[in-house]
mmCIF file of C-alpha atoms in Angstrom:
data_model
loop_
_atom_site.group_PDB
_atom_site.id
_atom_site.type_symbol
_atom_site.label_atom_id
_atom_site.label_comp_id
_atom_site.label_asym_id
_atom_site.label_seq_id
_atom_site.Cartn_x
_atom_site.Cartn_y
_atom_site.Cartn_z
ATOM 1 C CA MET A 8 -15.893 -12.503 -7.536
ATOM 2 C CA PHE A 9 -12.434 -13.971 -6.984
ATOM 3 C CA LYS A 10 -13.581 -17.379 -8.222
ATOM 4 C CA THR A 11 -14.916 -15.805 -11.391
ATOM 5 C CA ALA A 12 -11.610 -14.046 -11.981
ATOM 6 C CA MET A 13 -9.625 -17.207 -11.398
ATOM 7 C CA LEU A 14 -11.946 -19.182 -13.693
ATOM 8 C CA SER A 15 -11.470 -16.555 -16.396
ATOM 9 C CA ILE A 16 -7.719 -16.664 -15.949
ATOM 10 C CA SER A 17 -7.670 -20.477 -16.013
ATOM 11 C CA CYS A 18 -9.750 -20.535 -19.189
ATOM 12 C CA PHE A 19 -7.489 -17.939 -20.762
ATOM 13 C CA LEU A 20 -4.384 -19.920 -19.865
ATOM 14 C CA PHE A 21 -5.926 -23.214 -21.006
ATOM 15 C CA LEU A 22 -6.843 -21.715 -24.346
ATOM 16 C CA SER A 23 -3.363 -20.244 -24.661
ATOM 17 C CA VAL A 24 -1.707 -23.564 -23.876
ATOM 18 C CA THR A 25 -3.913 -25.615 -26.158
ATOM 19 C CA ALA A 26 -3.653 -23.073 -28.952
ATOM 20 C CA CYS A 27 0.124 -23.276 -28.882
ATOM 21 C CA ALA A 28 0.234 -27.075 -28.793
ATOM 22 C CA PRO A 29 0.094 -29.129 -31.968
ATOM 23 C CA THR A 30 -3.454 -30.299 -32.728
ATOM 24 C CA ASP A 31 -2.642 -33.987 -32.391
ATOM 25 C CA GLN A 32 -1.265 -33.518 -28.865
ATOM 26 C CA ALA A 33 -4.189 -31.311 -27.768
ATOM 27 C CA ALA A 34 -6.681 -34.037 -28.582
ATOM 28 C CA GLU A 35 -4.682 -36.650 -26.691
ATOM 29 C CA MET A 36 -4.142 -34.509 -23.535
ATOM 30 C CA ASP A 37 -6.316 -35.539 -20.653
ATOM 31 C CA TYR A 38 -7.637 -33.391 -17.825
ATOM 32 C CA ASP A 39 -4.866 -34.198 -15.319
ATOM 33 C CA GLN A 40 -2.085 -33.356 -17.765
ATOM 34 C CA THR A 41 -3.780 -30.104 -18.714
ATOM 35 C CA LYS A 42 -4.316 -29.196 -15.070
ATOM 36 C CA LYS A 43 -0.684 -29.941 -14.214
ATOM 37 C CA MET A 44 0.526 -27.827 -17.127
ATOM 38 C CA VAL A 45 -1.711 -24.867 -16.191
ATOM 39 C CA VAL A 46 -0.629 -25.034 -12.541
ATOM 40 C CA ASP A 47 3.036 -25.181 -13.588
ATOM 41 C CA ILE A 48 2.544 -22.163 -15.842
ATOM 42 C CA LEU A 49 0.810 -20.220 -13.061
ATOM 43 C CA LYS A 50 3.734 -20.864 -10.732
ATOM 44 C CA THR A 51 6.296 -19.326 -13.093
ATOM 45 C CA ASP A 52 7.198 -15.657 -12.936
ATOM 46 C CA ASP A 53 5.664 -15.128 -16.367
ATOM 47 C CA GLY A 54 2.435 -16.789 -15.233
ATOM 48 C CA LYS A 55 2.244 -14.614 -12.121
ATOM 49 C CA LYS A 56 2.947 -11.515 -14.179
ATOM 50 C CA ALA A 57 0.193 -12.458 -16.649
ATOM 51 C CA ILE A 58 -2.304 -12.914 -13.798
ATOM 52 C CA GLN A 59 -1.374 -9.537 -12.316
ATOM 53 C CA GLU A 60 -1.859 -7.870 -15.699
ATOM 54 C CA ILE A 61 -5.251 -9.518 -16.124
ATOM 55 C CA LEU A 62 -6.377 -8.522 -12.620
ATOM 56 C CA ASN A 63 -5.223 -4.944 -13.187
ATOM 57 C CA ASP A 64 -7.239 -4.682 -16.379
ATOM 58 C CA ASP A 65 -9.924 -2.025 -15.798
ATOM 59 C CA LYS A 66 -12.430 -3.598 -18.176
ATOM 60 C CA LEU A 67 -12.198 -6.966 -16.424
ATOM 61 C CA ASN A 68 -12.569 -5.339 -13.009
ATOM 62 C CA GLU A 69 -15.666 -3.455 -14.178
ATOM 63 C CA THR A 70 -17.323 -6.690 -15.236
ATOM 64 C CA LEU A 71 -16.374 -8.427 -11.984
ATOM 65 C CA VAL A 72 -17.636 -5.703 -9.654
ATOM 66 C CA MET A 73 -21.081 -6.533 -8.328
ATOM 67 C CA ASP A 74 -23.792 -4.003 -8.924
ATOM 68 C CA GLU A 75 -25.183 -1.958 -6.041
ATOM 69 C CA LYS A 76 -28.549 -3.720 -6.117
ATOM 70 C CA THR A 77 -26.963 -7.145 -5.549
ATOM 71 C CA VAL A 78 -24.879 -5.867 -2.654
ATOM 72 C CA LYS A 79 -27.913 -4.165 -1.084
ATOM 73 C CA GLU A 80 -30.081 -7.287 -1.401
ATOM 74 C CA THR A 81 -27.357 -9.491 0.067
ATOM 75 C CA VAL A 82 -26.851 -7.200 3.050
ATOM 76 C CA GLU A 83 -30.624 -6.958 3.645
ATOM 77 C CA LYS A 84 -30.996 -10.747 3.553
ATOM 78 C CA THR A 85 -28.059 -11.183 5.920
ATOM 79 C CA MET A 86 -29.271 -8.559 8.378
ATOM 80 C CA THR A 87 -32.943 -9.575 8.453
ATOM 81 C CA SER A 88 -32.600 -13.352 8.448
ATOM 82 C CA LYS A 89 -32.808 -15.393 11.651
ATOM 83 C CA LYS A 90 -29.163 -16.394 11.326
ATOM 84 C CA GLY A 91 -28.199 -12.750 10.854
ATOM 85 C CA ALA A 92 -30.170 -11.688 13.932
ATOM 86 C CA GLU A 93 -28.532 -14.435 16.002
ATOM 87 C CA PHE A 94 -25.106 -13.435 14.695
ATOM 88 C CA TRP A 95 -25.585 -9.758 15.633
ATOM 89 C CA LYS A 96 -27.009 -10.715 19.027
ATOM 90 C CA LYS A 97 -23.903 -12.795 19.774
ATOM 91 C CA VAL A 98 -21.570 -10.112 18.456
ATOM 92 C CA PHE A 99 -23.129 -7.400 20.635
ATOM 93 C CA GLU A 100 -22.781 -9.600 23.733
ATOM 94 C CA ASP A 101 -19.021 -9.064 23.425
ATOM 95 C CA PRO A 102 -18.341 -5.915 25.525
ATOM 96 C CA LYS A 103 -15.270 -4.909 23.497
ATOM 97 C CA PHE A 104 -17.166 -5.054 20.206
ATOM 98 C CA ALA A 105 -20.174 -3.227 21.669
ATOM 99 C CA GLU A 106 -17.910 -0.494 23.058
ATOM 100 C CA GLY A 107 -16.039 -0.105 19.759
ATOM 101 C CA PHE A 108 -19.291 -0.032 17.808
ATOM 102 C CA ALA A 109 -20.764 2.577 20.163
ATOM 103 C CA LYS A 110 -17.635 4.731 19.915
ATOM 104 C CA THR A 111 -17.718 4.479 16.133
ATOM 105 C CA LEU A 112 -21.309 5.678 15.996
ATOM 106 C CA GLN A 113 -21.044 8.210 18.820
ATOM 107 C CA ASN A 114 -19.815 11.034 16.592
ATOM 108 C CA GLU A 115 -22.571 10.375 14.065
ATOM 109 C CA HIS A 116 -25.220 10.347 16.798
ATOM 110 C CA GLU A 117 -23.888 13.613 18.199
ATOM 111 C CA LYS A 118 -23.962 15.204 14.741
ATOM 112 C CA VAL A 119 -27.556 14.091 14.200
ATOM 113 C CA LEU A 120 -28.649 15.384 17.614
ATOM 114 C CA LYS A 121 -26.868 18.716 17.151
ATOM 115 C CA LYS A 122 -28.432 19.107 13.729
ATOM 116 C CA LEU A 123 -31.857 18.283 15.147
ATOM 117 C CA MET A 124 -31.428 20.766 18.002
ATOM 118 C CA LYS A 125 -30.819 23.524 15.453
ATOM 119 C CA ASP A 126 -33.843 22.509 13.388
ATOM 120 C CA PRO A 127 -36.759 24.848 14.257
ATOM 121 C CA GLU A 128 -39.387 22.240 13.427
ATOM 122 C CA TYR A 129 -37.768 19.677 15.727
ATOM 123 C CA GLN A 130 -37.432 22.272 18.497
ATOM 124 C CA LYS A 131 -41.105 23.127 18.177
ATOM 125 C CA MET A 132 -42.139 19.465 18.376
ATOM 126 C CA LEU A 133 -39.865 18.878 21.379
ATOM 127 C CA MET A 134 -41.314 21.907 23.182
ATOM 128 C CA GLN A 135 -44.849 20.722 22.484
ATOM 129 C CA VAL A 136 -44.046 17.326 23.970
ATOM 130 C CA MET A 137 -42.363 18.846 27.050
ATOM 131 C CA GLN A 138 -45.202 21.364 27.656
ATOM 132 C CA ASP A 139 -47.970 18.825 27.273
ATOM 133 C CA PRO A 140 -49.753 18.703 30.665
ATOM 134 C CA GLU A 141 -50.247 14.943 30.349
ATOM 135 C CA MET A 142 -46.505 14.483 29.795
ATOM 136 C CA ALA A 143 -45.650 16.705 32.797
ATOM 137 C CA LYS A 144 -48.016 14.627 34.923
ATOM 138 C CA LYS A 145 -46.330 11.405 33.766
ATOM 139 C CA TYR A 146 -42.876 12.858 34.542
ATOM 140 C CA GLY A 147 -44.064 13.846 38.013
ATOM 141 C CA GLU A 148 -45.425 10.358 38.659
ATOM 142 C CA LEU A 149 -42.221 8.814 37.367
ATOM 143 C CA VAL A 150 -39.963 10.953 39.577
ATOM 144 C CA ARG A 151 -42.037 10.184 42.676
ATOM 145 C CA SER A 152 -42.143 6.423 42.043
ATOM 146 C CA GLN A 153 -40.207 4.055 44.269
ATOM 147 C CA GLU A 154 -38.775 2.278 41.215
ATOM 148 C CA PHE A 155 -37.286 5.512 39.866
ATOM 149 C CA ARG A 156 -35.818 6.439 43.248
ATOM 150 C CA SER A 157 -34.240 2.991 43.589
ATOM 151 C CA HIS A 158 -32.838 3.289 40.079
ATOM 152 C CA LEU A 159 -31.509 6.787 40.778
ATOM 153 C CA GLN A 160 -29.852 5.576 43.976
ATOM 154 C CA GLU A 161 -28.256 2.704 42.061
ATOM 155 C CA VAL A 162 -26.992 5.043 39.326
ATOM 156 C CA ILE A 163 -25.486 7.424 41.880
ATOM 157 C CA SER A 164 -23.853 4.540 43.727
ATOM 158 C CA ASP A 165 -22.436 3.123 40.482
ATOM 159 C CA THR A 166 -21.160 6.546 39.485
ATOM 160 C CA LEU A 167 -19.456 7.149 42.810
ATOM 161 C CA THR A 168 -17.736 3.752 42.689
ATOM 162 C CA SER A 169 -16.504 4.260 39.138
ATOM 163 C CA PRO A 170 -12.684 4.734 39.152
ATOM 164 C CA LEU A 171 -12.880 7.167 36.249
ATOM 165 C CA TYR A 172 -15.502 9.334 37.958
ATOM 166 C CA ARG A 173 -13.741 9.095 41.329
ATOM 167 C CA LYS A 174 -10.523 10.457 39.802
ATOM 168 C CA GLN A 175 -12.410 13.248 38.048
ATOM 169 C CA PHE A 176 -14.312 14.052 41.266
ATOM 170 C CA GLU A 177 -11.070 14.223 43.292
ATOM 171 C CA GLU A 178 -9.515 16.586 40.746
ATOM 172 C CA GLU A 179 -12.570 18.868 40.903
ATOM 173 C CA LEU A 180 -12.440 18.864 44.733
ATOM 174 C CA LYS A 181 -8.748 19.788 44.640
ATOM 175 C CA LYS A 182 -9.474 22.658 42.230
ATOM 176 C CA ALA A 183 -12.325 23.897 44.392
ATOM 177 C CA ALA A 184 -10.163 23.710 47.545
ATOM 178 C CA ALA A 185 -7.325 25.585 45.820
ATOM 179 C CA GLU A 186 -9.696 28.317 44.607
ATOM 180 C CA SER A 187 -11.226 28.596 48.068
ATOM 181 C CA MET A 188 -7.777 28.978 49.611
ATOM 182 C CA LYS A 189 -6.890 31.716 47.100
ATOM 183 C CA GLU A 190 -10.095 33.610 47.876
ATOM 184 C CA GLU A 191 -9.468 33.350 51.617
ATOM 185 C CA MET A 192 -5.948 34.657 51.167
ATOM 186 C CA LYS A 193 -7.191 37.571 49.054
ATOM 187 C CA GLY A 194 -9.876 38.310 51.633
ATOM 188 C CA GLY A 195 -7.293 38.281 54.431
ATOM 189 C CA GLU A 196 -5.016 40.640 52.483
ATOM 190 C CA GLU A 197 -7.894 43.088 51.854
ATOM 191 C CA LYS A 198 -8.773 43.157 55.567
ATOM 192 C CA GLN A 199 -5.146 43.921 56.508
ATOM 193 C CA SER A 200 -4.917 46.754 54.023
#
């Protein structure tokens, strides 16, 4: 897009320069001289101002903007190609990018889930799945499996060692202890009265 704009500007400037020059000189000018002249013109304040005016022209911008179909096809090719898949795989291996991406999409996921939970048809389907005797049997087998218990133990261990959870857990314990102390003091005051 930018190359097209610059090519248009260069052609415009070349035509302007050659149109202003006497015809004998224009025929004798070679490529290097023309290039040097155009570059010199572009470096002047007037040249820069002319480029800005051309780039701000709405009609030119409309013709330079790619149509939606082209953008869509380009994105699809990039995302579905082998190179694209490798690129995204590498990008998601970076923990900072993966975290930022997840945070960006988290609100959208929550909105979708909340909307689905309010949808009667979705609720009905979810209830059918949960009440299916075969599904309940599978859940029971899963919960009793050694693999699940090992995984659950690992998750609990990871959670308890997490600094963020540990801080939150300590705060909750302090609140519970403070509330317990208040209740004991109220109970002691009631007995005395």
